[in-house]
Amino acid sequence: MDWDKLRVFHAVAEAGSFTHAGENLNLSQSAVSRQISALEESVKVPLFHRHARGLILTEQGELLYRTAHDVFAKLSMAEARIRESKERPSGPLKVTTTVAFGSTWLTPRINEFLERYPEIELSLVLNDEELDLAMREADVAIRMQPPRQADLVQRQLMTLRYHVFASPEYIKQYGMPKKPEDLKDHRLIIYGADARPPVSNVNWMMAVAQQFKPDMRPILKLNNIYGIFRATESGLGISALPDYLFPTGSNLVRILPELEGPSFDAYFVYPEELRHSKRIAVFRDFLIDEINKVKAKTNAAAAAAAAAK
């Protein structure tokens, strides 16, 4: 079977259309179509159902796609291991994490990493869905829950905790809650039923308010941590957020410091085959350095506040 045609077939199956596959491969739509037709002729079976809205794999096409996908994943892994034989970390490194953590904590720190390791070609994939590391959809994941996939190495990065936040604009307009009971008189932003947070009792703040006002209702429900973060920044209401969102230059103010929500661990996850990867090792060490900087800053601020009392 012609290798180039198989590569084009895999790209078309991934993209779902000749046009998008051509864009990814830097080929014209007609060139992609000719390659697929030639491949179908050589195997003597149709590989795609053609529809006005795109392409759907036939049963035989599904079989070929699964095999090709596995082959390309193994080739990618082999290429990565060969590249790691070089002394200095270099080459592509694809990192995936959640939208909230990636947007607010990780991305602002990436410039320093790339200045240290300019030969690394970093890609960030921010997605609340877990990518398949075993199939090389990404090299590394920073996850807020232990991985469910087998054959993955996991390292605990840090323990995070939920606290209560509001914006200065909200506090100016609606006042500062002085004690937990005061939450019953405020506008609360909470997680919706279809949210998938890292803890089960994510709406613990609402539960506190409902102790004093059982019929308490939120001002807004959202299914995404980053959406809640931005809504809180806008002055819409008070929310419970993971504390990794706080030390990012945001204007949010932590309120009711005696209220501490549930905690959860963040994990650094990668495939077993990349255990000896220099790129992954230096990225992990960089993250640990940044986490230690945050801890030192937090401890210094706490010591200063205690001394001021």
Short mmCIF file of C-alpha atoms in Angstrom, two decimals:
data_model
loop_
_atom_site.label_atom_id
_atom_site.label_comp_id
_atom_site.label_asym_id
_atom_site.label_seq_id
_atom_site.Cartn_x
_atom_site.Cartn_y
_atom_site.Cartn_z
CA MET A 1 0.00 0.00 0.00
CA ASP A 2 1.36 3.41 -1.02
CA TRP A 3 2.58 5.32 2.05
CA ASP A 4 1.67 8.77 0.71
CA LYS A 5 -1.86 7.64 -0.10
CA LEU A 6 -2.22 6.17 3.41
CA ARG A 7 -1.04 9.46 4.91
CA VAL A 8 -3.62 11.38 2.87
CA PHE A 9 -6.33 8.87 3.79
CA HIS A 10 -5.56 9.31 7.52
CA ALA A 11 -5.71 13.10 7.19
CA VAL A 12 -9.06 12.95 5.34
CA ALA A 13 -10.53 10.57 7.92
CA GLU A 14 -9.41 12.94 10.71
CA ALA A 15 -10.70 16.08 8.97
CA GLY A 16 -13.94 14.69 7.58
CA SER A 17 -13.59 16.44 4.23
CA PHE A 18 -11.22 16.75 1.27
CA THR A 19 -11.07 20.53 1.72
CA HIS A 20 -9.97 20.54 5.36
CA ALA A 21 -7.54 17.68 4.79
CA GLY A 22 -6.03 19.57 1.87
CA GLU A 23 -5.53 22.62 4.05
CA ASN A 24 -3.75 20.51 6.67
CA LEU A 25 -1.57 18.80 4.08
CA ASN A 26 -0.95 21.87 1.89
CA LEU A 27 -2.55 20.06 -1.05
CA SER A 28 -5.40 21.06 -3.34
CA GLN A 29 -8.81 19.49 -2.85
CA SER A 30 -8.56 17.80 -6.25
CA ALA A 31 -5.15 16.31 -5.41
CA VAL A 32 -6.52 14.87 -2.16
CA SER A 33 -9.57 13.47 -3.96
CA ARG A 34 -7.36 11.80 -6.61
CA GLN A 35 -5.20 10.16 -3.92
CA ILE A 36 -8.27 8.76 -2.15
CA SER A 37 -9.78 7.48 -5.39
CA ALA A 38 -6.47 5.79 -6.28
CA LEU A 39 -6.30 4.17 -2.83
CA GLU A 40 -9.88 2.91 -3.10
CA GLU A 41 -9.09 1.50 -6.51
CA SER A 42 -6.01 -0.30 -5.19
CA VAL A 43 -7.87 -1.92 -2.25
CA LYS A 44 -10.96 -2.48 -4.45
CA VAL A 45 -13.46 -1.23 -1.84
CA PRO A 46 -14.96 2.22 -1.10
CA LEU A 47 -13.46 3.80 2.01
CA PHE A 48 -15.83 6.78 2.34
CA HIS A 49 -19.50 7.51 1.84
CA ARG A 50 -19.71 10.85 -0.02
CA HIS A 51 -22.39 13.24 1.32
CA ALA A 52 -23.16 16.88 0.68
CA ARG A 53 -22.09 17.71 4.24
CA GLY A 54 -18.83 15.77 4.13
CA LEU A 55 -17.39 12.28 4.28
CA ILE A 56 -18.29 9.28 6.45
CA LEU A 57 -16.03 6.23 6.72
CA THR A 58 -17.39 2.94 5.41
CA GLU A 59 -16.96 -0.21 7.50
CA GLN A 60 -13.79 -1.02 5.56
CA GLY A 61 -12.66 2.58 5.93
CA GLU A 62 -13.11 2.39 9.71
CA LEU A 63 -10.91 -0.71 9.81
CA LEU A 64 -8.18 0.94 7.76
CA TYR A 65 -8.42 4.16 9.77
CA ARG A 66 -8.00 2.39 13.13
CA THR A 67 -4.95 0.53 11.82
CA ALA A 68 -3.43 3.64 10.23
CA HIS A 69 -4.09 5.71 13.35
CA ASP A 70 -2.27 3.16 15.48
CA VAL A 71 0.66 3.06 13.04
CA PHE A 72 1.00 6.84 12.94
CA ALA A 73 0.81 7.06 16.75
CA LYS A 74 3.62 4.50 17.09
CA LEU A 75 5.71 6.29 14.48
CA SER A 76 5.21 9.57 16.30
CA MET A 77 6.30 7.96 19.55
CA ALA A 78 9.38 6.46 17.91
CA GLU A 79 10.26 9.81 16.36
CA ALA A 80 9.99 11.47 19.77
CA ARG A 81 12.27 8.89 21.39
CA ILE A 82 14.86 9.29 18.65
CA ARG A 83 14.75 13.05 19.05
CA GLU A 84 15.31 12.70 22.79
CA SER A 85 18.72 11.16 22.12
CA LYS A 86 20.00 14.69 21.48
CA GLU A 87 21.69 16.38 24.44
CA ARG A 88 19.63 19.57 24.56
CA PRO A 89 15.82 19.37 24.74
CA SER A 90 14.35 20.27 21.37
CA GLY A 91 11.45 19.53 19.07
CA PRO A 92 7.68 19.63 19.50
CA LEU A 93 6.01 19.38 22.90
CA LYS A 94 2.20 19.37 23.00
CA VAL A 95 0.71 20.12 26.41
CA THR A 96 -2.98 19.89 27.24
CA THR A 97 -4.83 21.17 30.28
CA THR A 98 -8.17 22.69 31.23
CA VAL A 99 -9.34 25.99 29.73
CA ALA A 100 -9.31 27.76 33.11
CA PHE A 101 -5.89 26.58 34.30
CA GLY A 102 -4.31 27.03 30.89
CA SER A 103 -5.73 30.51 30.32
CA THR A 104 -5.08 32.01 33.74
CA TRP A 105 -2.16 30.18 35.35
CA LEU A 106 -0.11 28.46 32.65
CA THR A 107 -0.14 30.77 29.63
CA PRO A 108 1.20 33.87 31.47
CA ARG A 109 4.25 31.82 32.52
CA ILE A 110 5.08 30.25 29.15
CA ASN A 111 7.30 33.10 27.95
CA GLU A 112 9.91 32.32 30.61
CA PHE A 113 9.92 28.62 29.69
CA LEU A 114 10.45 29.35 25.99
CA GLU A 115 13.25 31.79 26.81
CA ARG A 116 15.02 28.99 28.69
CA TYR A 117 14.39 26.38 25.99
CA PRO A 118 14.00 28.12 22.61
CA GLU A 119 14.57 24.86 20.71
CA ILE A 120 11.34 23.39 22.10
CA GLU A 121 8.32 23.93 19.84
CA LEU A 122 5.54 24.24 22.40
CA SER A 123 1.84 23.77 21.62
CA LEU A 124 -0.88 24.29 24.22
CA VAL A 125 -4.24 22.57 23.81
CA LEU A 126 -6.78 24.03 26.23
CA ASN A 127 -9.68 21.64 26.48
CA ASP A 128 -11.88 20.49 29.35
CA GLU A 129 -12.16 17.10 27.61
CA GLU A 130 -9.32 14.66 28.31
CA LEU A 131 -7.17 14.01 25.25
CA ASP A 132 -5.85 10.49 24.62
CA LEU A 133 -2.17 10.62 25.55
CA ALA A 134 -1.62 6.99 24.59
CA MET A 135 -2.60 7.87 21.02
CA ARG A 136 -0.35 10.96 21.12
CA GLU A 137 -3.15 13.50 20.95
CA ALA A 138 -0.81 15.31 23.36
CA ASP A 139 2.52 14.55 25.02
CA VAL A 140 1.73 15.88 28.48
CA ALA A 141 -1.43 16.70 30.40
CA ILE A 142 -1.93 18.82 33.50
CA ARG A 143 -5.12 17.41 34.98
CA MET A 144 -7.24 18.28 37.97
CA GLN A 145 -8.17 14.63 38.55
CA PRO A 146 -6.16 11.38 38.53
CA PRO A 147 -5.92 9.94 35.00
CA ARG A 148 -8.33 7.17 34.04
CA GLN A 149 -6.18 5.80 31.21
CA ALA A 150 -3.79 2.92 31.83
CA ASP A 151 -0.04 3.05 31.13
CA LEU A 152 0.29 6.71 32.11
CA VAL A 153 2.82 8.17 34.53
CA GLN A 154 1.33 10.64 36.99
CA ARG A 155 3.09 13.05 39.33
CA GLN A 156 1.25 15.21 41.81
CA LEU A 157 2.06 18.87 41.14
CA MET A 158 0.18 20.72 43.87
CA THR A 159 -2.86 20.73 46.09
CA LEU A 160 -5.44 23.40 45.30
CA ARG A 161 -8.38 24.67 47.31
CA TYR A 162 -11.55 26.63 46.64
CA HIS A 163 -12.02 30.06 48.25
CA VAL A 164 -14.61 32.83 47.94
CA PHE A 165 -13.93 35.80 45.63
CA ALA A 166 -15.57 39.03 44.51
CA SER A 167 -14.48 41.97 42.40
CA PRO A 168 -13.82 45.47 43.84
CA GLU A 169 -16.73 46.76 41.73
CA TYR A 170 -19.12 44.24 43.24
CA ILE A 171 -17.96 45.04 46.78
CA LYS A 172 -18.39 48.77 46.13
CA GLN A 173 -21.94 48.30 44.86
CA TYR A 174 -23.23 45.55 47.16
CA GLY A 175 -20.94 45.70 50.17
CA MET A 176 -18.45 43.31 51.72
CA PRO A 177 -19.81 40.19 53.45
CA LYS A 178 -18.49 40.22 57.03
CA LYS A 179 -19.45 36.67 58.02
CA PRO A 180 -20.66 33.51 56.24
CA GLU A 181 -24.28 34.28 57.14
CA ASP A 182 -24.08 37.43 55.02
CA LEU A 183 -23.87 35.34 51.84
CA LYS A 184 -27.64 34.88 51.98
CA ASP A 185 -28.05 38.56 51.05
CA HIS A 186 -25.65 38.51 48.09
CA ARG A 187 -25.59 37.54 44.42
CA LEU A 188 -23.93 34.15 44.09
CA ILE A 189 -22.54 32.61 40.91
CA ILE A 190 -22.46 28.80 41.02
CA TYR A 191 -21.73 25.75 38.88
CA GLY A 192 -24.53 24.33 36.75
CA ALA A 193 -25.71 20.73 36.78
CA ASP A 194 -23.73 19.89 33.60
CA ALA A 195 -20.43 21.21 34.98
CA ARG A 196 -17.61 18.73 35.50
CA PRO A 197 -15.50 20.21 38.29
CA PRO A 198 -12.68 18.34 40.06
CA VAL A 199 -14.67 18.01 43.31
CA SER A 200 -18.15 16.64 43.96
CA ASN A 201 -19.36 19.32 46.38
CA VAL A 202 -18.35 22.21 44.13
CA ASN A 203 -21.38 24.36 45.15
CA TRP A 204 -20.34 24.33 48.82
CA MET A 205 -20.63 28.14 49.00
CA MET A 206 -24.30 28.00 48.04
CA ALA A 207 -24.79 25.28 50.68
CA VAL A 208 -23.36 27.68 53.29
CA ALA A 209 -25.78 30.44 52.23
CA GLN A 210 -28.75 28.06 52.23
CA GLN A 211 -28.08 27.18 55.86
CA PHE A 212 -29.34 30.69 56.63
CA LYS A 213 -31.79 31.06 53.73
CA PRO A 214 -33.04 27.67 52.44
CA ASP A 215 -34.79 29.15 49.40
CA MET A 216 -31.64 31.01 48.29
CA ARG A 217 -31.21 31.09 44.50
CA PRO A 218 -28.08 31.95 42.48
CA ILE A 219 -27.81 34.95 40.19
CA LEU A 220 -26.18 32.74 37.52
CA LYS A 221 -25.24 29.13 36.86
CA LEU A 222 -22.30 28.30 34.60
CA ASN A 223 -20.78 24.98 33.53
CA ASN A 224 -17.21 26.24 33.18
CA ILE A 225 -14.71 27.48 35.78
CA TYR A 226 -13.22 30.05 33.42
CA GLY A 227 -16.69 31.42 32.65
CA ILE A 228 -17.39 31.80 36.38
CA PHE A 229 -14.02 33.52 36.81
CA ARG A 230 -14.82 36.08 34.09
CA ALA A 231 -18.36 36.64 35.37
CA THR A 232 -16.95 37.32 38.83
CA GLU A 233 -14.35 39.70 37.42
CA SER A 234 -17.15 41.63 35.69
CA GLY A 235 -18.80 42.38 39.04
CA LEU A 236 -21.83 40.15 38.50
CA GLY A 237 -21.56 38.37 41.83
CA ILE A 238 -19.58 36.33 44.34
CA SER A 239 -18.17 32.90 43.46
CA ALA A 240 -16.10 30.04 44.80
CA LEU A 241 -12.99 29.56 42.67
CA PRO A 242 -9.82 27.44 42.84
CA ASP A 243 -7.00 29.49 44.28
CA TYR A 244 -4.78 28.94 41.21
CA LEU A 245 -6.90 31.66 39.58
CA PHE A 246 -5.96 34.22 42.20
CA PRO A 247 -2.24 35.00 41.77
CA THR A 248 -2.54 35.90 38.06
CA GLY A 249 -2.85 39.66 38.20
CA SER A 250 -6.63 39.46 38.46
CA ASN A 251 -8.46 42.19 40.34
CA LEU A 252 -10.46 39.66 42.36
CA VAL A 253 -10.48 39.99 46.13
CA ARG A 254 -10.62 37.00 48.43
CA ILE A 255 -13.42 37.50 50.94
CA LEU A 256 -14.53 35.60 54.04
CA PRO A 257 -11.05 34.07 54.58
CA GLU A 258 -12.44 31.80 57.30
CA LEU A 259 -14.41 29.96 54.61
CA GLU A 260 -12.33 27.25 52.93
CA GLY A 261 -13.82 25.01 50.30
CA PRO A 262 -12.85 21.49 49.19
CA SER A 263 -9.34 20.74 47.98
CA PHE A 264 -8.08 18.72 45.02
CA ASP A 265 -4.77 17.75 43.47
CA ALA A 266 -3.32 18.74 40.11
CA TYR A 267 -1.37 16.04 38.27
CA PHE A 268 1.40 16.06 35.67
CA VAL A 269 0.63 13.13 33.34
CA TYR A 270 2.44 11.59 30.37
CA PRO A 271 2.76 8.22 28.60
CA GLU A 272 5.09 5.57 30.01
CA GLU A 273 7.02 5.58 26.71
CA LEU A 274 8.08 9.20 27.32
CA ARG A 275 9.38 8.59 30.84
CA HIS A 276 12.94 9.51 29.79
CA SER A 277 11.98 12.47 27.61
CA LYS A 278 14.20 15.52 28.24
CA ARG A 279 11.50 17.87 26.95
CA ILE A 280 8.99 16.53 29.47
CA ALA A 281 11.55 16.57 32.30
CA VAL A 282 12.48 20.22 31.80
CA PHE A 283 8.83 21.24 31.46
CA ARG A 284 7.96 19.41 34.68
CA ASP A 285 10.90 21.05 36.50
CA PHE A 286 9.80 24.44 35.20
CA LEU A 287 6.28 23.94 36.53
CA ILE A 288 7.60 22.90 39.94
CA ASP A 289 9.80 26.02 40.05
CA GLU A 290 6.80 28.23 39.25
CA ILE A 291 4.65 26.50 41.85
CA ASN A 292 7.35 27.04 44.48
CA LYS A 293 7.51 30.73 43.56
CA VAL A 294 3.76 31.05 44.10
CA LYS A 295 4.03 29.26 47.45
CA ALA A 296 6.85 31.55 48.57
CA LYS A 297 4.90 34.65 47.58
CA THR A 298 1.77 33.39 49.34
CA ASN A 299 3.71 32.56 52.53
CA ALA A 300 5.42 35.98 52.51
CA ALA A 301 2.06 37.73 52.13
CA ALA A 302 0.58 35.68 54.99
CA ALA A 303 3.55 36.49 57.24
CA ALA A 304 3.25 40.18 56.43
CA ALA A 305 -0.47 40.15 57.21
CA ALA A 306 0.15 38.37 60.51
CA ALA A 307 2.84 40.86 61.47
CA ALA A 308 0.53 43.77 60.70
CA LYS A 309 -2.14 42.53 63.16
#
